[in-house]
PDB file of C-alpha atoms in Angstrom:
ATOM      1  CA  ASN A   1    -134.540 153.008   3.771  1.00 45.00           C
ATOM      2  CA  LYS A   2    -134.512 149.182   3.631  1.00 57.00           C
ATOM      3  CA  ASN A   3    -131.946 149.148   6.443  1.00 56.00           C
ATOM      4  CA  SER A   4    -134.277 151.250   8.557  1.00 64.00           C
ATOM      5  CA  ASN A   5    -137.189 148.884   7.880  1.00 83.00           C
ATOM      6  CA  TYR A   6    -135.118 145.851   8.940  1.00 81.00           C
ATOM      7  CA  ARG A   7    -134.171 147.533  12.165  1.00 84.00           C
ATOM      8  CA  THR A   8    -137.720 148.619  12.908  1.00 87.00           C
ATOM      9  CA  SER A   9    -139.158 145.212  12.017  1.00 86.00           C
ATOM     10  CA  LEU A  10    -136.587 143.341  14.112  1.00 87.00           C
ATOM     11  CA  TYR A  11    -137.082 145.764  17.005  1.00 88.00           C
ATOM     12  CA  LEU A  12    -140.859 145.245  16.879  1.00 91.00           C
ATOM     13  CA  SER A  13    -140.391 141.453  16.694  1.00 90.00           C
ATOM     14  CA  LEU A  14    -138.112 141.512  19.733  1.00 90.00           C
ATOM     15  CA  GLN A  15    -140.532 143.745  21.601  1.00 91.00           C
ATOM     16  CA  MET A  16    -143.533 141.511  20.829  1.00 92.00           C
ATOM     17  CA  ALA A  17    -141.580 138.392  21.822  1.00 91.00           C
ATOM     18  CA  LEU A  18    -140.566 140.024  25.102  1.00 89.00           C
ATOM     19  CA  ARG A  19    -144.169 140.939  25.836  1.00 89.00           C
ATOM     20  CA  GLU A  20    -145.204 137.352  25.162  1.00 90.00           C
ATOM     21  CA  ILE A  21    -142.496 135.997  27.487  1.00 88.00           C
ATOM     22  CA  VAL A  22    -143.168 138.493  30.276  1.00 85.00           C
ATOM     23  CA  GLY A  23    -146.933 138.052  29.983  1.00 85.00           C
ATOM     24  CA  GLY A  24    -146.646 134.296  30.501  1.00 84.00           C
ATOM     25  CA  GLU A  25    -144.360 134.376  33.546  1.00 82.00           C
ATOM     26  CA  LYS A  26    -144.667 135.351  37.172  1.00 82.00           C
ATOM     27  CA  ILE A  27    -142.550 138.254  38.393  1.00 78.00           C
ATOM     28  CA  GLU A  28    -140.185 136.288  40.628  1.00 79.00           C
ATOM     29  CA  PRO A  29    -138.931 133.843  37.953  1.00 81.00           C
ATOM     30  CA  LEU A  30    -138.379 136.787  35.609  1.00 80.00           C
ATOM     31  CA  LEU A  31    -136.240 138.590  38.159  1.00 78.00           C
ATOM     32  CA  ASP A  32    -134.413 135.481  39.343  1.00 81.00           C
ATOM     33  CA  ASN A  33    -133.497 134.098  35.932  1.00 82.00           C
ATOM     34  CA  ARG A  34    -132.948 136.679  33.233  1.00 80.00           C
ATOM     35  CA  ALA A  35    -130.832 134.199  31.271  1.00 84.00           C
ATOM     36  CA  SER A  36    -133.895 132.048  30.576  1.00 86.00           C
ATOM     37  CA  VAL A  37    -135.703 135.141  29.295  1.00 86.00           C
ATOM     38  CA  SER A  38    -132.791 135.775  26.923  1.00 87.00           C
ATOM     39  CA  THR A  39    -132.877 132.163  25.716  1.00 88.00           C
ATOM     40  CA  LYS A  40    -136.629 132.287  25.066  1.00 90.00           C
ATOM     41  CA  LEU A  41    -136.202 135.621  23.303  1.00 89.00           C
ATOM     42  CA  MET A  42    -133.600 134.107  20.960  1.00 90.00           C
ATOM     43  CA  GLU A  43    -135.872 131.149  20.222  1.00 90.00           C
ATOM     44  CA  LEU A  44    -138.853 133.355  19.405  1.00 89.00           C
ATOM     45  CA  THR A  45    -137.055 135.968  17.272  1.00 90.00           C
ATOM     46  CA  SER A  46    -134.220 134.189  15.426  1.00 89.00           C
ATOM     47  CA  LYS A  47    -136.632 132.774  12.814  1.00 87.00           C
ATOM     48  CA  LYS A  48    -138.118 136.220  12.198  1.00 86.00           C
ATOM     49  CA  ALA A  49    -134.615 137.702  11.819  1.00 88.00           C
ATOM     50  CA  THR A  50    -133.799 135.027   9.225  1.00 87.00           C
ATOM     51  CA  GLU A  51    -136.875 136.080   7.238  1.00 85.00           C
ATOM     52  CA  PHE A  52    -135.345 139.562   7.052  1.00 82.00           C
ATOM     53  CA  GLY A  53    -132.059 138.085   5.860  1.00 85.00           C
ATOM     54  CA  LEU A  54    -130.403 138.676   9.234  1.00 86.00           C
ATOM     55  CA  THR A  55    -128.673 136.332  11.654  1.00 88.00           C
ATOM     56  CA  LEU A  56    -129.461 137.011  15.285  1.00 86.00           C
ATOM     57  CA  ILE A  57    -126.335 136.215  17.312  1.00 89.00           C
ATOM     58  CA  SER A  58    -127.618 137.078  20.775  1.00 87.00           C
ATOM     59  CA  ALA A  59    -130.466 138.757  22.570  1.00 85.00           C
ATOM     60  CA  ASP A  60    -129.626 139.599  26.156  1.00 85.00           C
ATOM     61  CA  VAL A  61    -131.873 141.029  28.835  1.00 83.00           C
ATOM     62  CA  LYS A  62    -129.800 143.374  30.972  1.00 84.00           C
ATOM     63  CA  ASP A  63    -132.455 144.830  33.224  1.00 81.00           C
ATOM     64  CA  ILE A  64    -136.126 144.237  33.940  1.00 79.00           C
ATOM     65  CA  MET A  65    -138.047 147.309  35.022  1.00 81.00           C
ATOM     66  CA  PHE A  66    -141.631 147.493  36.206  1.00 78.00           C
ATOM     67  CA  PRO A  67    -144.043 150.417  36.519  1.00 80.00           C
ATOM     68  CA  GLY A  68    -144.057 152.235  39.876  1.00 82.00           C
ATOM     69  CA  GLU A  69    -147.328 150.732  41.146  1.00 86.00           C
ATOM     70  CA  LEU A  70    -146.180 147.202  40.326  1.00 81.00           C
ATOM     71  CA  LYS A  71    -142.891 147.857  42.137  1.00 81.00           C
ATOM     72  CA  ARG A  72    -144.805 148.933  45.256  1.00 88.00           C
ATOM     73  CA  VAL A  73    -147.034 145.862  45.125  1.00 87.00           C
ATOM     74  CA  PHE A  74    -144.031 143.602  44.653  1.00 81.00           C
ATOM     75  CA  ALA A  75    -142.235 145.261  47.592  1.00 86.00           C
ATOM     76  CA  GLN A  76    -145.323 144.710  49.766  1.00 91.00           C
ATOM     77  CA  VAL A  77    -145.436 141.032  48.792  1.00 88.00           C
ATOM     78  CA  VAL A  78    -141.753 140.589  49.626  1.00 88.00           C
ATOM     79  CA  LYS A  79    -142.241 142.394  52.955  1.00 94.00           C
ATOM     80  CA  ALA A  80    -145.232 140.192  53.828  1.00 95.00           C
ATOM     81  CA  GLN A  81    -143.226 137.062  52.991  1.00 94.00           C
ATOM     82  CA  LYS A  82    -140.332 138.184  55.204  1.00 95.00           C
ATOM     83  CA  GLU A  83    -142.706 139.002  58.069  1.00 96.00           C
ATOM     84  CA  GLY A  84    -144.343 135.600  57.666  1.00 96.00           C
ATOM     85  CA  GLN A  85    -140.968 133.849  57.797  1.00 96.00           C
ATOM     86  CA  ALA A  86    -140.005 135.823  60.916  1.00 96.00           C
ATOM     87  CA  ALA A  87    -143.298 134.901  62.623  1.00 96.00           C
ATOM     88  CA  LEU A  88    -142.737 131.253  61.726  1.00 96.00           C
ATOM     89  CA  GLU A  89    -139.231 131.313  63.219  1.00 96.00           C
ATOM     90  CA  ARG A  90    -140.553 132.956  66.404  1.00 96.00           C
ATOM     91  CA  ALA A  91    -143.245 130.282  66.700  1.00 97.00           C
ATOM     92  CA  ARG A  92    -140.667 127.530  66.205  1.00 96.00           C
ATOM     93  CA  GLY A  93    -138.478 129.034  68.925  1.00 96.00           C
ATOM     94  CA  GLU A  94    -141.401 129.312  71.329  1.00 96.00           C
ATOM     95  CA  THR A  95    -142.402 125.709  70.608  1.00 96.00           C
ATOM     96  CA  ALA A  96    -138.870 124.498  71.300  1.00 96.00           C
ATOM     97  CA  ALA A  97    -138.728 126.471  74.559  1.00 96.00           C
ATOM     98  CA  LEU A  98    -142.080 125.058  75.693  1.00 96.00           C
ATOM     99  CA  ARG A  99    -140.949 121.544  74.793  1.00 96.00           C
ATOM    100  CA  ASN A 100    -137.807 122.016  76.909  1.00 95.00           C
ATOM    101  CA  LEU A 101    -139.872 123.304  79.835  1.00 93.00           C
ATOM    102  CA  ALA A 102    -142.254 120.335  79.555  1.00 95.00           C
ATOM    103  CA  ASN A 103    -139.306 117.919  79.520  1.00 93.00           C
ATOM    104  CA  ALA A 104    -137.808 119.618  82.580  1.00 90.00           C
ATOM    105  CA  ALA A 105    -141.144 119.469  84.428  1.00 90.00           C
ATOM    106  CA  ARG A 106    -141.532 115.769  83.599  1.00 92.00           C
ATOM    107  CA  THR A 107    -137.984 115.070  84.809  1.00 90.00           C
ATOM    108  CA  MET A 108    -138.638 116.973  88.057  1.00 86.00           C
ATOM    109  CA  ASP A 109    -141.870 115.002  88.609  1.00 87.00           C
ATOM    110  CA  GLU A 110    -140.040 111.722  88.104  1.00 89.00           C
ATOM    111  CA  ASN A 111    -137.078 112.755  90.323  1.00 86.00           C
ATOM    112  CA  PRO A 112    -138.136 115.228  93.054  1.00 81.00           C
ATOM    113  CA  SER A 113    -134.629 115.277  94.511  1.00 84.00           C
ATOM    114  CA  LEU A 114    -133.433 117.028  91.337  1.00 84.00           C
ATOM    115  CA  LEU A 115    -135.445 120.081  92.342  1.00 81.00           C
ATOM    116  CA  GLN A 116    -133.654 120.207  95.693  1.00 80.00           C
ATOM    117  CA  LEU A 117    -130.280 119.762  94.005  1.00 84.00           C
ATOM    118  CA  ARG A 118    -131.109 122.553  91.581  1.00 83.00           C
ATOM    119  CA  ALA A 119    -132.074 124.843  94.465  1.00 79.00           C
ATOM    120  CA  LEU A 120    -128.781 124.092  96.230  1.00 79.00           C
ATOM    121  CA  GLN A 121    -126.899 124.725  92.999  1.00 83.00           C
ATOM    122  CA  THR A 122    -128.595 128.097  92.636  1.00 81.00           C
ATOM    123  CA  LEU A 123    -127.731 128.978  96.212  1.00 76.00           C
ATOM    124  CA  ALA A 124    -124.114 127.977  95.702  1.00 77.00           C
ATOM    125  CA  ASP A 125    -123.906 130.211  92.628  1.00 79.00           C
ATOM    126  CA  SER A 126    -125.400 133.223  94.414  1.00 74.00           C
ATOM    127  CA  SER A 127    -123.166 135.854  95.975  1.00 72.00           C
ATOM    128  CA  CYS A 128    -125.127 136.060  99.236  1.00 63.00           C
ATOM    129  CA  ASN A 129    -123.274 135.986 102.544  1.00 67.00           C
ATOM    130  CA  THR A 130    -126.220 134.728 104.576  1.00 71.00           C
ATOM    131  CA  LEU A 131    -127.984 131.488 103.785  1.00 66.00           C
ATOM    132  CA  VAL A 132    -131.260 130.494 105.405  1.00 70.00           C
ATOM    133  CA  LEU A 133    -132.579 127.010 104.752  1.00 67.00           C
ATOM    134  CA  GLY A 134    -136.050 125.863 105.664  1.00 71.00           C
ATOM    135  CA  LEU A 135    -136.262 122.237 106.725  1.00 67.00           C
ATOM    136  CA  PRO A 136    -139.393 120.220 107.456  1.00 70.00           C
ATOM    137  CA  ASN A 137    -140.197 119.655 111.144  1.00 67.00           C
ATOM    138  CA  SER A 138    -139.590 115.944 110.778  1.00 65.00           C
ATOM    139  CA  ALA A 139    -135.987 116.557 109.734  1.00 59.00           C
ATOM    140  CA  VAL A 140    -134.930 118.306 112.960  1.00 58.00           C
ATOM    141  CA  ARG A 141    -136.019 117.698 116.553  1.00 64.00           C
ATOM    142  CA  LEU A 142    -135.768 120.862 118.600  1.00 65.00           C
ATOM    143  CA  PRO A 143    -135.082 120.465 122.353  1.00 67.00           C
ATOM    144  CA  LYS A 144    -137.715 121.556 124.845  1.00 73.00           C
ATOM    145  CA  ARG A 145    -136.929 124.264 127.371  1.00 74.00           C
ATOM    146  CA  GLY A 146    -134.549 122.984 129.982  1.00 74.00           C
ATOM    147  CA  GLU A 147    -133.960 119.707 128.190  1.00 71.00           C
ATOM    148  CA  ARG A 148    -130.415 118.654 127.631  1.00 68.00           C
ATOM    149  CA  THR A 149    -129.473 117.930 124.062  1.00 62.00           C
ATOM    150  CA  THR A 150    -127.485 114.886 123.133  1.00 62.00           C
ATOM    151  CA  LEU A 151    -126.374 113.608 119.833  1.00 58.00           C
ATOM    152  CA  PRO A 152    -128.211 110.531 118.658  1.00 57.00           C
ATOM    153  CA  THR A 153    -126.320 107.328 119.103  1.00 58.00           C
ATOM    154  CA  THR A 154    -126.489 104.407 116.830  1.00 58.00           C
ATOM    155  CA  LYS A 155    -127.258 101.050 118.296  1.00 58.00           C
ATOM    156  CA  PRO A 156    -125.291  98.082 117.071  1.00 57.00           C
ATOM    157  CA  GLU A 157    -127.401  95.841 114.925  1.00 59.00           C
ATOM    158  CA  GLU A 158    -128.406  92.560 116.441  1.00 58.00           C
ATOM    159  CA  GLU A 159    -127.587  89.451 114.540  1.00 50.00           C
TER     160      GLU A 159
END
């Protein structure tokens, strides 16, 4: 009968200590670090075991289980955190893309010829057989009807 009382008393002491530990912690640290729960459990119950004439060698926490409603709430919190992290990553990506576009626009403003080079590069990469280029009127002088065309000649520079 005494043996039964020791077991019951030690069991109740362990249970009360566990409730004290779990009640003072948040859920995530409990789940992430069961070893610390075991250490705290040993600290809280080894003295009580000694009072019963017992030596407590170890007290390990193998699994932490929560009631169904608490599991659902915890799953919702984890889901919300993951969604928040995903939204943050999307926003970071969009910010980086906008920054790149702004840098490209600034570079094009500073060097307008880059835009023409980029257009030519795009044309060269295309698989079209026909290429139509639009040039400003000042770039090409078209002959009038009946006028004979000649190539421009360069005049020697005078010294």
